[in-house]
PDB file of C-alpha atoms in Angstrom:
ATOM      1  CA  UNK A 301     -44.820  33.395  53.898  1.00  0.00           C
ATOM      2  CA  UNK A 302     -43.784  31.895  50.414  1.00  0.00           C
ATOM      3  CA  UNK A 303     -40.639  30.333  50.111  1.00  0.00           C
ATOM      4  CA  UNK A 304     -38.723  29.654  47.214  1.00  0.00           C
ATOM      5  CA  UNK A 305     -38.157  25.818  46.361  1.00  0.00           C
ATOM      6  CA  UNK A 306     -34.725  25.164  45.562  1.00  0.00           C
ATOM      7  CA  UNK A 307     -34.725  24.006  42.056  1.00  0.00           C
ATOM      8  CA  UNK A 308     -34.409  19.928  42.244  1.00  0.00           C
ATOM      9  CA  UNK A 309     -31.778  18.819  40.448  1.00  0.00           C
ATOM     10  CA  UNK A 310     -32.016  16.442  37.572  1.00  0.00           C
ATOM     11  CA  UNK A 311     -30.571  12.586  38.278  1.00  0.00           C
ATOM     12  CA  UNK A 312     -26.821  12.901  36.986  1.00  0.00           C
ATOM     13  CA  UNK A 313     -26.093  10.951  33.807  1.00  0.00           C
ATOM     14  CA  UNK A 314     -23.552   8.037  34.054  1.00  0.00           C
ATOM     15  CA  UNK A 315     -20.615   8.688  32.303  1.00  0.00           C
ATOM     16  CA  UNK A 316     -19.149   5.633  31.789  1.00  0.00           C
ATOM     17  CA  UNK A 317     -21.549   4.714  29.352  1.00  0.00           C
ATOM     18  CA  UNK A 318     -19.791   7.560  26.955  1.00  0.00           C
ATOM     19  CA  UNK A 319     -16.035   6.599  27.787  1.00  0.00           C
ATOM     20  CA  UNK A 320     -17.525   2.594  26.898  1.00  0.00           C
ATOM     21  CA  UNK A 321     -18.661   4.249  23.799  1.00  0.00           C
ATOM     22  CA  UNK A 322     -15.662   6.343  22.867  1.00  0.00           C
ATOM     23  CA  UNK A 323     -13.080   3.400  23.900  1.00  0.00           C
ATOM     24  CA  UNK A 324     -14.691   1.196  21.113  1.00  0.00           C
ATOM     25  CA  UNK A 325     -14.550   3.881  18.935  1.00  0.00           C
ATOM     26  CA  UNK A 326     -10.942   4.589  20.284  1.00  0.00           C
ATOM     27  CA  UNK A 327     -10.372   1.016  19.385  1.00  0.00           C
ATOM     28  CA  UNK A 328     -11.636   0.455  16.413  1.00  0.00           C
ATOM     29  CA  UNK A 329      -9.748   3.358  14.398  1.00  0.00           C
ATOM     30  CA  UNK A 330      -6.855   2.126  16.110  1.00  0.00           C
ATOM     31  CA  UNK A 331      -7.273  -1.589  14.799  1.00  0.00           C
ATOM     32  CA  UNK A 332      -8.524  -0.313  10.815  1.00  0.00           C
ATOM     33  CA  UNK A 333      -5.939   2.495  10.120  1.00  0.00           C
ATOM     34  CA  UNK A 334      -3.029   2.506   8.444  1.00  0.00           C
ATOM     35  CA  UNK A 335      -0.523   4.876   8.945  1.00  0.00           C
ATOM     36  CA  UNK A 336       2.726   3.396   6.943  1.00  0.00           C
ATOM     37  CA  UNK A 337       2.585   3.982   2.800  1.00  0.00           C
ATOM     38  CA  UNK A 338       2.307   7.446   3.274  1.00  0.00           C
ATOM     39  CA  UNK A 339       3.352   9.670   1.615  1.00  0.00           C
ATOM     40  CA  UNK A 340       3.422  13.747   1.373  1.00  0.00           C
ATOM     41  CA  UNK A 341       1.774  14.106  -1.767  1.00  0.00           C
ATOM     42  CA  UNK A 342      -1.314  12.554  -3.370  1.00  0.00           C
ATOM     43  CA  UNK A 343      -0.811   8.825  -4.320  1.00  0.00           C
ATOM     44  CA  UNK A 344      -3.640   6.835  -6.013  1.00  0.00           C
ATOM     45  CA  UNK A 345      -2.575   3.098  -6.335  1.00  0.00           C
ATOM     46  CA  UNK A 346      -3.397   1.478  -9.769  1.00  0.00           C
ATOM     47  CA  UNK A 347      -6.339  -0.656  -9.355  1.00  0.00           C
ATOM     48  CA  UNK A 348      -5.676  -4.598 -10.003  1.00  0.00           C
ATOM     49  CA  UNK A 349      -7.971  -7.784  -9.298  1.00  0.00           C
ATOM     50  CA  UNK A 350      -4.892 -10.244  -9.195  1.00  0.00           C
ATOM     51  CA  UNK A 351      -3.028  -8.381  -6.122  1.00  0.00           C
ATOM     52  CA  UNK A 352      -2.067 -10.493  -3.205  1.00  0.00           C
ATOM     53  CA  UNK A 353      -2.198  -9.319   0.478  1.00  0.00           C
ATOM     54  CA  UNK A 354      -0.058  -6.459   1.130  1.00  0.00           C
ATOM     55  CA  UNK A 355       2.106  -7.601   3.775  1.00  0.00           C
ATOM     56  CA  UNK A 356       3.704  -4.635   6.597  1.00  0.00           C
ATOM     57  CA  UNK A 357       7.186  -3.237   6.985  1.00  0.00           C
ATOM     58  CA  UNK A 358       9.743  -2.656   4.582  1.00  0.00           C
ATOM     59  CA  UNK A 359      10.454   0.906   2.872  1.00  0.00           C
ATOM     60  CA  UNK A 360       7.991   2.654   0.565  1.00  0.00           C
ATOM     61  CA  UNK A 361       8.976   4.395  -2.237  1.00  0.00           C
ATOM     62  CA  UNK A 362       5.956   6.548  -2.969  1.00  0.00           C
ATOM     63  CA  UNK A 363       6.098   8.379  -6.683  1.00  0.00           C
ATOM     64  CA  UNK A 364       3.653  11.219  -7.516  1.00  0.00           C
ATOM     65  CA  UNK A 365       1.848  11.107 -10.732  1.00  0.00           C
ATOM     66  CA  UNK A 366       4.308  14.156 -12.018  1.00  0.00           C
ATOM     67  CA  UNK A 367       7.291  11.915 -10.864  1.00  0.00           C
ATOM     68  CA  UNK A 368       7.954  13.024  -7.150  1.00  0.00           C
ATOM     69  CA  UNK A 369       9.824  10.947  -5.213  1.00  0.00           C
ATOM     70  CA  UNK A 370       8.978  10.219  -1.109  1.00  0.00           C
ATOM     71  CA  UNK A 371      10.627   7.612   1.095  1.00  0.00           C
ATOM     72  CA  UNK A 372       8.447   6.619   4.210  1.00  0.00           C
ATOM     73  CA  UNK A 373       6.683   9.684   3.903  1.00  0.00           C
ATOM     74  CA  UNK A 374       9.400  12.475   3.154  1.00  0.00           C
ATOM     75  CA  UNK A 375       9.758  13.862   0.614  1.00  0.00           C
ATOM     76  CA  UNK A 376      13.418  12.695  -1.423  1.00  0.00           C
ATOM     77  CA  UNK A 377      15.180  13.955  -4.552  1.00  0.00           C
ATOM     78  CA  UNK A 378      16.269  10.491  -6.618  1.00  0.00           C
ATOM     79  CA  UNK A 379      19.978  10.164  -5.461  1.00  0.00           C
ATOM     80  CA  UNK A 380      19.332  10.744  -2.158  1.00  0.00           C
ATOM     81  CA  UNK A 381      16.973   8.401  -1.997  1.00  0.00           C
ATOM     82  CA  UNK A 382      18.876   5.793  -3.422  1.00  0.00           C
ATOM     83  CA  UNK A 383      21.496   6.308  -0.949  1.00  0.00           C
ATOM     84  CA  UNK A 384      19.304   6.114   2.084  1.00  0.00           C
ATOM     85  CA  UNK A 385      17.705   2.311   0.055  1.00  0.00           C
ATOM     86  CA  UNK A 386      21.462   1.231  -0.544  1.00  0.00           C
ATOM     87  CA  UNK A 387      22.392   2.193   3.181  1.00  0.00           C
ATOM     88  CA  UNK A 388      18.952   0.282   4.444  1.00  0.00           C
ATOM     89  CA  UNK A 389      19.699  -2.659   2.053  1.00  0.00           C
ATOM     90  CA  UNK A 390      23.445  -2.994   3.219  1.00  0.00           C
ATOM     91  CA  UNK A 391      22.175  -2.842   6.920  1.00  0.00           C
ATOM     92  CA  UNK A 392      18.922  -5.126   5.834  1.00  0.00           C
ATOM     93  CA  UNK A 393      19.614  -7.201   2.856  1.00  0.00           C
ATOM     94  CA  UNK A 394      15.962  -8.714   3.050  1.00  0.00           C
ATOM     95  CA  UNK A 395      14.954  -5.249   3.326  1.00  0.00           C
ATOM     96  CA  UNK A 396      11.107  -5.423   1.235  1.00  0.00           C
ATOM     97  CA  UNK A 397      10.978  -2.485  -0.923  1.00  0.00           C
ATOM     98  CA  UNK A 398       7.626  -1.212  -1.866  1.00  0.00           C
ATOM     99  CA  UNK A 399       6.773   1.237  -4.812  1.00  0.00           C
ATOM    100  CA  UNK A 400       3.479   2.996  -4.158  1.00  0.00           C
ATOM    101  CA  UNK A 401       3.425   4.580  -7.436  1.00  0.00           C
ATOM    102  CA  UNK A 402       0.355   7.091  -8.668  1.00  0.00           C
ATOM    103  CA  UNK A 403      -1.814   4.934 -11.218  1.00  0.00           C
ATOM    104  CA  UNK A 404      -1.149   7.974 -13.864  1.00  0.00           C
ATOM    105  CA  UNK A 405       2.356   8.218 -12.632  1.00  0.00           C
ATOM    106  CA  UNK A 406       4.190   7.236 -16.792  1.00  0.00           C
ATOM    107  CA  UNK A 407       6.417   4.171 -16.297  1.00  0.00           C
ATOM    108  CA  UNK A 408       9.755   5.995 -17.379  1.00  0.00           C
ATOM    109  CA  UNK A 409       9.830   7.170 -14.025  1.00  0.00           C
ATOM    110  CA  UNK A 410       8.883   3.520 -12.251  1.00  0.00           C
ATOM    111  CA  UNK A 411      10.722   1.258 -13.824  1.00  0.00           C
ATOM    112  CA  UNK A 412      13.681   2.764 -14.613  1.00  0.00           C
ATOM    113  CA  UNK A 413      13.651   3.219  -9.959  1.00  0.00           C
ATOM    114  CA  UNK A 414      12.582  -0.026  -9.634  1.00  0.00           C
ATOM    115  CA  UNK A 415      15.778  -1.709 -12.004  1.00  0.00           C
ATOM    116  CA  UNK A 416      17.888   0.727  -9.972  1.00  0.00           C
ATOM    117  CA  UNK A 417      16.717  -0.729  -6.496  1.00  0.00           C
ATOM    118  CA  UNK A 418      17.215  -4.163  -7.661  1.00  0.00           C
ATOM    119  CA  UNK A 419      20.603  -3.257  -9.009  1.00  0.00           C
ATOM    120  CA  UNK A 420      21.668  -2.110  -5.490  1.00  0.00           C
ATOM    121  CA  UNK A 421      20.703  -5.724  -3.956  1.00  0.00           C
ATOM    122  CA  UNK A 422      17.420  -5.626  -3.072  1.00  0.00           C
ATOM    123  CA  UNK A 423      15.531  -9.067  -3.664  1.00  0.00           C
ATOM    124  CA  UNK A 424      11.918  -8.251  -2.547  1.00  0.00           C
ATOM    125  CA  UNK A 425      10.600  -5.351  -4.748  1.00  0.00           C
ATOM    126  CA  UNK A 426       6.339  -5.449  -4.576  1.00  0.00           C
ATOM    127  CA  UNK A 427       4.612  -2.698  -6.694  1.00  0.00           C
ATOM    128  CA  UNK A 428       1.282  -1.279  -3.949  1.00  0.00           C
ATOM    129  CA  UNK A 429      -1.878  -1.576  -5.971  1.00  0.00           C
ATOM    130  CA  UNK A 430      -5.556  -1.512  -5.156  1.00  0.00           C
ATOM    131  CA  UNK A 431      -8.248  -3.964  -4.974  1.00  0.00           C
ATOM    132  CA  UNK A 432     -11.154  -3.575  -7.160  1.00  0.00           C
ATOM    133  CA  UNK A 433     -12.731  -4.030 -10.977  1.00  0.00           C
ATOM    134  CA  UNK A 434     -10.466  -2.112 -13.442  1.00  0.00           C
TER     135      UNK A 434
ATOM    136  CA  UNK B  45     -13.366   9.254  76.640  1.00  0.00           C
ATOM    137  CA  UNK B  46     -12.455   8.360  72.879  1.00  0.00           C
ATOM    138  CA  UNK B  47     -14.331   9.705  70.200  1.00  0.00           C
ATOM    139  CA  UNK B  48     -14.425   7.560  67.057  1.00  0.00           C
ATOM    140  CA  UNK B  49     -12.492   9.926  63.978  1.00  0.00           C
ATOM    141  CA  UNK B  50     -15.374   9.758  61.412  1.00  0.00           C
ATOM    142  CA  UNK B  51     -14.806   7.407  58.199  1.00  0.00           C
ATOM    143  CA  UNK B  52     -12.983   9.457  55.564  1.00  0.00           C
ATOM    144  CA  UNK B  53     -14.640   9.106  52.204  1.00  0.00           C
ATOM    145  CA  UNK B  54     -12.211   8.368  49.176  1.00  0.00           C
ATOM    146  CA  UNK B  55     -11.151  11.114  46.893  1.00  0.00           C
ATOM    147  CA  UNK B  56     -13.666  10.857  43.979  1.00  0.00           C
ATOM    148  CA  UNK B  57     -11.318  10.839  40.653  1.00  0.00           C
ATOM    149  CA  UNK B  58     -12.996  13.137  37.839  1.00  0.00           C
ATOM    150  CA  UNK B  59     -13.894  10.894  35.012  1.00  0.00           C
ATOM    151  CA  UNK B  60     -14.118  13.662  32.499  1.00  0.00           C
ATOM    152  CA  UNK B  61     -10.389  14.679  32.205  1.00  0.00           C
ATOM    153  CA  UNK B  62      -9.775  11.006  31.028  1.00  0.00           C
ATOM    154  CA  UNK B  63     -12.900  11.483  28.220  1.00  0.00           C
ATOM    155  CA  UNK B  64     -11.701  14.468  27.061  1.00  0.00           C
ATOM    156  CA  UNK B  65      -8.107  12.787  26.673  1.00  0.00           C
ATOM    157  CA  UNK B  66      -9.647   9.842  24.751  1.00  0.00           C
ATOM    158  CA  UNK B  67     -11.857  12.121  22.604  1.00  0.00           C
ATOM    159  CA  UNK B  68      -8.786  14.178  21.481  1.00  0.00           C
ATOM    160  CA  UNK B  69      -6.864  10.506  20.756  1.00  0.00           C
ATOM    161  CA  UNK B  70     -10.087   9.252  19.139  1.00  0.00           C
ATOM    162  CA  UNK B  71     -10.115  12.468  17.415  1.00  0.00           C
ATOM    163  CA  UNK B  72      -6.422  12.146  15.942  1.00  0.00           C
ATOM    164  CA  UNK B  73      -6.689   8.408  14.654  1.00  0.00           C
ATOM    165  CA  UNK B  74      -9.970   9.000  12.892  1.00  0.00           C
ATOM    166  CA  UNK B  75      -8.017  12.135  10.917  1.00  0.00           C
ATOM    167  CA  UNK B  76      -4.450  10.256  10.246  1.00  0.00           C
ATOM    168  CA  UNK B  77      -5.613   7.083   9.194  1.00  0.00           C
ATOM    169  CA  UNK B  78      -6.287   6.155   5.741  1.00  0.00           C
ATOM    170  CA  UNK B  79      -8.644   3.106   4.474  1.00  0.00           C
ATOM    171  CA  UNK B  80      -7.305   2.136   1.156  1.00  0.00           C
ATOM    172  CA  UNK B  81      -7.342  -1.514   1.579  1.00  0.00           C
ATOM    173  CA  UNK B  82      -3.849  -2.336  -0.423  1.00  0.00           C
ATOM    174  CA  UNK B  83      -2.706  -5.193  -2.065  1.00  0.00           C
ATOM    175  CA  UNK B  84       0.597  -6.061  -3.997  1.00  0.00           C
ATOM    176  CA  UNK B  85       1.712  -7.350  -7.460  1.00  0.00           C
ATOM    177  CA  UNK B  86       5.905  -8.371  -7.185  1.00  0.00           C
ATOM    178  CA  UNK B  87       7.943  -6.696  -9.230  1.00  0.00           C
ATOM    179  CA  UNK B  88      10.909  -8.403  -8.634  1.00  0.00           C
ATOM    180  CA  UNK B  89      11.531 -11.711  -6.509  1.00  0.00           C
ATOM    181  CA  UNK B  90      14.755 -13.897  -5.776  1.00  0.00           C
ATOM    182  CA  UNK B  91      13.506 -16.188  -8.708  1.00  0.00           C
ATOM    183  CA  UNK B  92      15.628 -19.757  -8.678  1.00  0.00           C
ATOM    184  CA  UNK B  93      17.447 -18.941 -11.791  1.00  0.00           C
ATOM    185  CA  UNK B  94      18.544 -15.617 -11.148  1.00  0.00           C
ATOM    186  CA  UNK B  95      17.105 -11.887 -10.795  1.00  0.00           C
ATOM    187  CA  UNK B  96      15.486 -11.248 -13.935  1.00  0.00           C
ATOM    188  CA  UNK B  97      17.089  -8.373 -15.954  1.00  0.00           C
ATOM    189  CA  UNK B  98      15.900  -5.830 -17.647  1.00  0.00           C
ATOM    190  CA  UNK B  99      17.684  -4.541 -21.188  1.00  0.00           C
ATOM    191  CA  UNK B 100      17.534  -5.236 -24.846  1.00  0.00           C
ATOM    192  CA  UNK B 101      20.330  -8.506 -24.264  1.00  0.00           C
ATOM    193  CA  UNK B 102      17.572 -10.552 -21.938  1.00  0.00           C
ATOM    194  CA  UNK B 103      15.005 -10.165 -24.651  1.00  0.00           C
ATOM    195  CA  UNK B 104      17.433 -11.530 -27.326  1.00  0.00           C
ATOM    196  CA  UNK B 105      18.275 -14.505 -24.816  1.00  0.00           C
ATOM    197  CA  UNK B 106      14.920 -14.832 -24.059  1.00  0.00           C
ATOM    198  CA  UNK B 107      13.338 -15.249 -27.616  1.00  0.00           C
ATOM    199  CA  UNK B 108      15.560 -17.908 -28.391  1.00  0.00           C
ATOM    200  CA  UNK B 109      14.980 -20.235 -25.530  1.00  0.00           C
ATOM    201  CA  UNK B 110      11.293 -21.555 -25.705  1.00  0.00           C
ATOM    202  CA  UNK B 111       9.562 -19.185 -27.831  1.00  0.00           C
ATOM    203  CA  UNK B 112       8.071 -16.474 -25.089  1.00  0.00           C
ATOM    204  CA  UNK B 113       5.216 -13.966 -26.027  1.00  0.00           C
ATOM    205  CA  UNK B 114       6.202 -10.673 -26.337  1.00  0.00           C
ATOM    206  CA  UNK B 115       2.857  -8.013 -25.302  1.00  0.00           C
ATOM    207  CA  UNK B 116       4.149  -4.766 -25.860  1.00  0.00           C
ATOM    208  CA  UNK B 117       1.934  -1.727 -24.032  1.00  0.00           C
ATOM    209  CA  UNK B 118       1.337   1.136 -26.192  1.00  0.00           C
ATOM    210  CA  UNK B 119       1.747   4.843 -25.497  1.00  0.00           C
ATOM    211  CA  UNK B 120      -2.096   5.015 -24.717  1.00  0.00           C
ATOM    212  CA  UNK B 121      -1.864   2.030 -22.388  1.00  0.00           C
ATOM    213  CA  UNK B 122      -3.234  -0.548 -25.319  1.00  0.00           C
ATOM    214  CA  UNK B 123      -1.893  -3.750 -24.746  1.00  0.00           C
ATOM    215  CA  UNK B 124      -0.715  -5.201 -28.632  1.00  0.00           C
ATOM    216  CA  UNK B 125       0.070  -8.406 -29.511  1.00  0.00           C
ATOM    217  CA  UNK B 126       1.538  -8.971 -32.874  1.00  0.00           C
ATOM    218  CA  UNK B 127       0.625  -5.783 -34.132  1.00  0.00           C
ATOM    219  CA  UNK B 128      -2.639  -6.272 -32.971  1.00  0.00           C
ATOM    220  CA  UNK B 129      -4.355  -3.884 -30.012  1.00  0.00           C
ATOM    221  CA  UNK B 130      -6.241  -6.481 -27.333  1.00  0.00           C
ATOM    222  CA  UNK B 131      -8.639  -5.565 -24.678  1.00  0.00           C
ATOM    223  CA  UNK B 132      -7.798  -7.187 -21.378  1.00  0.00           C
ATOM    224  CA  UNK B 133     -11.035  -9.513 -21.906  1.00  0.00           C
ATOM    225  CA  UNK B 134      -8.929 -11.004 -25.341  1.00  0.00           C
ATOM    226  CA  UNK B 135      -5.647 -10.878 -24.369  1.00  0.00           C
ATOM    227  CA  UNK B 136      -6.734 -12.923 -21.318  1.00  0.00           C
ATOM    228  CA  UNK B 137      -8.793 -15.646 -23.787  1.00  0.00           C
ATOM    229  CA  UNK B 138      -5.541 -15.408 -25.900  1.00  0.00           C
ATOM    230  CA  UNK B 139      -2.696 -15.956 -23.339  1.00  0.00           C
ATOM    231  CA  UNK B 140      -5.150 -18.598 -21.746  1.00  0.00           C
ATOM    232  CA  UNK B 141      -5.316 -20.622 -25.224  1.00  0.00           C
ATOM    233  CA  UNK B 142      -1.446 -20.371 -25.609  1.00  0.00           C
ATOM    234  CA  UNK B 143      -1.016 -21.905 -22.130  1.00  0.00           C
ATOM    235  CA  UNK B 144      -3.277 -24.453 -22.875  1.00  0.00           C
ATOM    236  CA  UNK B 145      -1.323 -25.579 -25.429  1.00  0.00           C
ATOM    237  CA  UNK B 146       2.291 -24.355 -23.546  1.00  0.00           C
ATOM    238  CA  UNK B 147       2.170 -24.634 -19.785  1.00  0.00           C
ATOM    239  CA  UNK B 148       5.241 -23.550 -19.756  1.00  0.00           C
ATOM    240  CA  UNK B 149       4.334 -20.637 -21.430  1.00  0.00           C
ATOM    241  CA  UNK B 150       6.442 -17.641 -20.428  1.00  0.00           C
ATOM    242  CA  UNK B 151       5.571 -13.916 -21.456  1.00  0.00           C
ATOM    243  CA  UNK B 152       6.889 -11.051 -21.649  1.00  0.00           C
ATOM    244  CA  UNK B 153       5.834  -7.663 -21.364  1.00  0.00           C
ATOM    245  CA  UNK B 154       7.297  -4.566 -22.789  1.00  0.00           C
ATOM    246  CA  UNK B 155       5.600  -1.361 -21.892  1.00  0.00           C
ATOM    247  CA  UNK B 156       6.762   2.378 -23.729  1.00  0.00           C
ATOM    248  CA  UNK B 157       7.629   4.558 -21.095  1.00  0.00           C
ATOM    249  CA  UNK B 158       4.742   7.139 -21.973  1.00  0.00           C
ATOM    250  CA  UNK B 159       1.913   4.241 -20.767  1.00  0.00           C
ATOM    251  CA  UNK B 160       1.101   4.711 -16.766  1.00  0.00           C
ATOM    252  CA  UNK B 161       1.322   2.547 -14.026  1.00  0.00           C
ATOM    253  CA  UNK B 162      -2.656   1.296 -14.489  1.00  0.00           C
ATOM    254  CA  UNK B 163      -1.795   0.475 -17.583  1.00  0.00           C
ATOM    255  CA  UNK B 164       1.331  -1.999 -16.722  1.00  0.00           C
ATOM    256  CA  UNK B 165      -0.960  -3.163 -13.818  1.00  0.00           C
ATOM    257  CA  UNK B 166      -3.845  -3.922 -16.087  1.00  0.00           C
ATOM    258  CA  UNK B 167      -1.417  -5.956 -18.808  1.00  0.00           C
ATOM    259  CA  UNK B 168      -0.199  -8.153 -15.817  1.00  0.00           C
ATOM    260  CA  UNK B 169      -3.500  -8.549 -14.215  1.00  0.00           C
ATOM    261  CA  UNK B 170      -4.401 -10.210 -17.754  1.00  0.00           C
ATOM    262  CA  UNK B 171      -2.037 -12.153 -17.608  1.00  0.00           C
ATOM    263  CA  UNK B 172      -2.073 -13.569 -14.343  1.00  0.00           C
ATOM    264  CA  UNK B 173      -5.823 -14.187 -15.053  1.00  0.00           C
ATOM    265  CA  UNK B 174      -4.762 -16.454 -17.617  1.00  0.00           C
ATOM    266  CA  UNK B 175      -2.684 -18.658 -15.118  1.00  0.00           C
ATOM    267  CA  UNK B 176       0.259 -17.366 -16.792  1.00  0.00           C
ATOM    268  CA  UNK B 177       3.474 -17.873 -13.827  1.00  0.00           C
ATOM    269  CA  UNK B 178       6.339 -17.163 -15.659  1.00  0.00           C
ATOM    270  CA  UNK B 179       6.087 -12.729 -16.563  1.00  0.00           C
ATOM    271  CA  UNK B 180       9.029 -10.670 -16.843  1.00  0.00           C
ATOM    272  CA  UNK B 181       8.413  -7.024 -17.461  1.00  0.00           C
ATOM    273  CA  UNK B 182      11.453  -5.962 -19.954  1.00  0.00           C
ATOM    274  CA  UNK B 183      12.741  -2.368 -20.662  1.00  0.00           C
ATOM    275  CA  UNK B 184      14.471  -0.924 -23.302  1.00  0.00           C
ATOM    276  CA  UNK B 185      17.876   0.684 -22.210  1.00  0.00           C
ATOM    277  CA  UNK B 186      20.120   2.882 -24.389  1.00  0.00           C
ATOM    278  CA  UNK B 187      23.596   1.373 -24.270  1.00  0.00           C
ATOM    279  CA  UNK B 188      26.112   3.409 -23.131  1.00  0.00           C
TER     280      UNK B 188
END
């Protein structure tokens, strides 16, 4: 009489190797991304050599290259916005403002915002650029 | 007579429920986060005598006090000086040569509202590559 050998199973693979693997991963993204200077539309900072290290918090005024306006990532019509900033700064009077402004984004729409936010009090007004050649 | 209760094994925890939840937060980070390595150039800064200020009345003050340079930016993002359109590269030697001779040299930089942002950007990275401290960007404003 032939009888059927059960079919051997093969040595189970450790998975703890994969969760090390995936943890580092985990780890890693969680270390290099940035999730603050967002902002709901496209924004491509102007490119400078001279910039000096961006430092964190503050509010971020993000402005589209055809002149939208975003505040931390929502979207903001101009005098709204600039009630939310004056209602910050009276709160936060160090409050760091931060224009993340499209490179093609025409300065009658930046600097005319930026003289604005520094008439309502705020000290600390950085423009976001990018590192690289020009 | 007492029989011994046999040893009862632990419960073995699944490990793949926790990979599948780190996988799915692996997952998210790699999608939300962006990689643009940022940097800053101040636009404004409590400056020791005063906020600077914008308008047509600071540039009068200003060109009577010590004799600032005045690099306007052009509607096509040309920096000119004196009439005359400068690469970066020039305006750079230029503004360098003037400090040499004025370390106190303060400029001033007027763009038209048509130039963009890399343009403005590009003007004061010039400048600042000359060792040039003392940059105000000025504005026209209609007066009321």
């Amino acid at each position: 009489m032939k009888l059927a050998r059960p079919p051997r199973r093969g040595a189970p693979e450790t998975i703890v190797a994969l969760i090390d693997v995936v943890f580092f991963l985990l780890v890693f993204f969680l270390l290099v991304g940035r999730m603050d200077a967002t902002a709901p539309f496209e924004v491509t900072p102007p490119v400078a050599l001279t910039g000096a290290d961006l430092p964190g918090g503050g509010a971020t005024v993000a402005i589209a290259a055809d002149g939208a306006l975003a505040l931390d990532g929502a979207a903001l019509d101009r005098a709204p916005l600039m009630r939310v900033i004056a209602d910050r700064l009276a709160r936060e009077p160090d409050l760091r403002v931060r224009i993340n402004a499209h490179a093609a984004a025409p300065l009658s729409g930046v600097l005319p915002l930026a003289a604005e936010i520094e008439a309502l009090g705020a000290s600390d007004i950085v423009l976001v650029v990018t590192p690289g050649p020009p | 007579m007492q029989i011994t209760r046999r040893h009862r094994q632990g419960v073995v925890v699944s490990l793949v429920a926790m990979v599948d939840v780190l996988m799915i937060m692996l997952v998210f980070f790699m999608v939300t986060s962006t990689y643009l390595d940022l940097d800053m150039i101040p636009v404004a800064e409590a400056a020791p005598d005063g906020p600077a200020q914008g308008g047509v009345a600071a540039v009068a003050d200003a060109a009577t006090a010590d004799g600032p340079l005045l690099i306007r930016i052009g509607a096509d993002g040309r920096s000119v000086f004196r009439g005359v359109p400068l690469e970066p590269t020039a305006l750079t030697e230029m503004l360098a040569d003037a400090r040499a001779q004025d370390p106190a040299l303060e400029v001033l930089v007027l763009p038209s509202g048509a130039a963009d942002v890399q343009a403005l950007v590009s003007a004061m990275d010039a400048v600042t590559r000359a060792g040039v401290t003392r940059v105000r960007i000025i504005r026209l404003e209609p007066r009321p």
